[in-house]
Amino acid sequence: MPEKLKLNSIPMNKQPPEVRRRNPYEVAQGYTYEQAVEEAKRCIQCKKPACIQGCPVDIDIPSFVKALAEGDLPQAAKIIYGTNTLPAICGRVCPQETQCQENCTLGKKGDPVFIGRLERFVADWARENPEESGIFKIALPKPTGKKVAIIGSGPAGLTCASDLAKAGHKVVIYEALHLAGGVAVYGIPEFRLPKKIVQAEIDYLVNVLGVELKRNQVVGRSATLDELLADGYHSIFLGIGAGAPMFLNIPGENSNMVYSANEFLVRLNLMKAYLFPAYDTPVKVGKRVAVVGAGNVAMDAARWAVRMGADEVYIVYRRTEAEMPARIEEVENAREEGVIFKVLTLPVRVIPSAHGSVEAIECVQMELGEPDESGRRRPIVKPGSEFCMEIDTLIPALGTQPNPLVPRQTPDLKTTSRGTVVADEKGKTTKEKVWAGGDIVTGAATVISAMGAGRRAATDIDARLKNHS
Amino acid sequence: MNRILVKKELAPKIKLIEFENRDIASKAKPGQFVVIQMGEKGERFPLTISGIDPGKGMVRVIFNEVGKSSKRLGALAEGEEIGNVAGPLGNPAEIEKFGTVLCFGGGVMTGPMAYEAAAFKKAGNRVITVIGARNKELLILKDEMNALSDKLYVSTDDGSEGYKGLDFLRDILEGEKVDRVIGMSVATATLRTLCELTRPYGVKTIVSLTPIMLDGTGMCGVCRVVVGGQTKFACVDGPEFDGHLVDWDLLESRKRVYSHEERVSTLLDEQVGKDCASRFQQTRK
């Protein structure tokens, strides 16, 4: 070994909590060039890199990190863009601690190499230096003459679209909303993922890879899958996500100032209600806000509530902190920004005011019992533990379920009792010429797992299309 | 896309726009709606479709200029393009041969009601139509409705034309067998009154609800309504529901949430518009 192992990672600059809790800008500021190169130099270039196995889209991590360590940014960008066309998104929102960084050799003795931060740095550099980076001048293969429709422009659809376009197929994306990006544009907040970055990565698909994007197209209403197939598409990929919100199903939940987390986040992220009235869409946030749930979406909603000026923001969760599904980093960010965690607490009733707005929630205390089928200890209601929390805004963030629009219009597409689409490991559904991937198959999961599914489906679609030519 | 082909003023502040959108025109059915966004800073707002011409790729909407977005839509000229239009959304109306169908269209919703009533007529129903408005100046589409229906009644809130209020519907329901009632109005109180009038007669009464909407595709739940004790999303489960099962108090309360913000947005837009215009005139002098 040439030099001593560097066990400590280079920290990344963040906006201080007291500053960022009142602005919508990105919290994590990213590495400088010097910081990125220094962090990249920590990589020991393992012979059998475990990091690649942890990446659902198989980025050649050691090679791009090596290029970065040598200061060869164009080469680093070329390697990343070779397998991943959404690196600025991935570098920011992937849970690297359970993916590429989990098995990093350095992580056994100290900090793993912070691969996500390096990917982000290279992607940001490439976007800001289009001439030098060369990523905008890639040669596409001769068109195959095959057409593929991608339904949904979230992470799964975008990845699938990008791989198929690179394979020479004509790709058309159908998006229901007026902007593409799916959860990256309506779900994940500006302060974690700036929307202009999402837009730039989508522009790359359209302008460089030649993907056609049709917005305002609600497949299931505007066209059925059979109509698209009859229209000349050789294959369809369904990446429509799990976008339908779940509520607590407790009395009073339809009171005013009860938002699904989806509604709250769509208003803020997609419609930019934080800029009302410069933007037309309003959002109302009270002084005492309770967000129910403890996933990443709950943290996002709570942190937006802080930024919108709420005095007290609570995360109300029926288990303990150990069981929280959110990334640890996001829980810490939320806590630093003043979010108050009320664990082992379950709302059972919304108490509305005379005007029909939330005035309080009645909650019960929980305790943890035996582990359930998910392996987490099951929360049980403590008898006689009812109490009231005075709040004026309630945001259930309990996860989402698949939107039934497309399955309802497609009777020969097999779905499970949970409404997810049945697909094999390559994404092939029970319907001929139709693949699916991402949350519509797995239920609500991560951006990167959706991207992995989009890639596997693209590989299979490409193989079948080429065999039939 | 979405180029305005025809624009007309039907009554003070009530406008009709026909725009070109082949995808929507080839698919839309009575009862469905579109979601419109005026410019990238605009809000998304729903309008029920008032008619289509698939051959011309034409979609018709009729709306009231009440707030910022609808005023901006109304300010567009023929030949200009509306920003984003998504649709058709919502479930189509249940159009069957029921026998005698009483179609009530109030205010701007007389537009989509005319579209739906024509479909009922085509399906072989005897169609009685009632058009309503606050006063006679605001009555729209009287001739069109008259042409397609077997019998037409007019109702105004102030009695300036036709019957005053909706109480006369009792006489119709007493006088003949009505098999179904359809009600459309953005005034929730009017629809509620209609449902209370028909309830004692046991006539199935379908109403098109107009809660606040955001995406219109079922992903947010802002349009949730309670029907028969069940929470439903009007954008994907409706917008038409059995009016005798609707929780009207809840709907009325939920529709008021942003009334303050809507006023701010509209007033600000008008004021800024005026300021710009006057500054422009000053610089011209």
XYZ file of C-alpha atoms in Angstrom, chain A residues 176-179 186 214-218 221-224 227 243-245 247 253-260 262-264 266-267 270-271 276-284 355-357 403-405 408-409, chain B residues 1 23 27 32 37-38 40-44 68-69 72 84-92 212 214-215 217-222 224 226 231 233 235-238 250 253-254 257-258 260-262 264-265 268:
102
model
C -49.503 13.411 -16.678
C -48.269 16.613 -15.030
C -47.046 19.762 -16.729
C -43.444 19.080 -15.688
C -43.087 17.204 -6.998
C -45.250 14.558 -24.026
C -46.552 16.393 -20.980
C -50.157 16.787 -19.751
C -50.896 13.248 -20.956
C -52.846 11.231 -18.436
C -57.734 8.716 -19.499
C -56.221 10.193 -22.659
C -55.185 6.829 -24.122
C -55.168 3.211 -22.994
C -54.440 2.179 -27.994
C -48.646 8.359 -6.154
C -51.964 7.952 -4.346
C -51.769 9.177 -0.760
C -54.665 8.768 5.158
C -59.434 13.782 8.874
C -61.226 15.713 6.140
C -61.148 18.896 8.226
C -59.491 21.916 6.710
C -55.738 22.204 7.195
C -55.305 18.453 6.954
C -53.007 17.862 3.992
C -51.782 14.604 2.586
C -48.358 14.618 -1.307
C -50.631 17.643 -1.487
C -48.397 19.692 0.781
C -46.891 19.201 -4.618
C -47.981 22.704 -3.627
C -44.090 21.557 -8.097
C -46.223 24.686 -7.798
C -47.016 32.915 -3.411
C -48.285 35.387 -4.611
C -45.531 35.659 -7.240
C -46.633 32.124 -8.083
C -50.386 31.605 -8.103
C -50.720 28.463 -5.990
C -51.242 29.186 -2.288
C -50.374 27.016 0.690
C -51.442 27.584 4.267
C -65.061 26.585 11.328
C -64.110 23.060 10.322
C -60.365 23.556 10.679
C -52.680 5.138 -8.531
C -55.374 2.870 -9.998
C -56.007 4.841 -13.221
C -58.404 0.092 -14.082
C -58.240 0.722 -17.832
C -51.293 23.123 -29.088
C -55.872 14.396 -27.908
C -61.305 11.228 -26.013
C -65.198 15.013 -17.707
C -52.378 26.172 -16.063
C -51.783 29.707 -17.292
C -45.285 28.465 -15.569
C -46.166 30.471 -12.449
C -49.829 29.685 -12.793
C -51.952 27.495 -10.578
C -53.670 24.398 -11.934
C -56.692 35.706 -11.256
C -56.415 32.565 -13.360
C -56.081 35.641 -17.435
C -50.909 23.710 -20.202
C -54.108 21.744 -20.559
C -54.376 18.180 -19.228
C -57.309 15.927 -19.857
C -59.785 14.534 -20.205
C -59.931 13.891 -16.461
C -62.535 12.390 -14.169
C -65.082 9.708 -14.931
C -67.479 10.224 -17.813
C -60.593 22.519 -4.902
C -54.512 20.567 -7.677
C -53.264 17.788 -9.954
C -55.085 12.810 -11.271
C -55.622 11.310 -7.804
C -52.228 11.975 -6.283
C -52.981 14.551 -3.600
C -56.478 14.197 -2.169
C -57.258 17.913 -1.865
C -61.692 14.671 -1.243
C -67.463 12.301 1.662
C -63.999 9.468 1.546
C -61.370 11.762 -4.477
C -60.963 13.863 -9.552
C -60.687 10.092 -9.986
C -63.830 8.698 -8.304
C -66.082 11.503 -9.591
C -67.855 19.379 4.582
C -66.219 24.246 4.302
C -63.373 22.749 2.257
C -60.019 27.279 2.652
C -58.160 29.556 0.274
C -58.433 34.859 1.438
C -55.417 33.866 -0.683
C -57.541 33.924 -3.822
C -55.032 38.578 -2.409
C -53.826 37.003 -5.623
C -52.606 42.044 -6.496
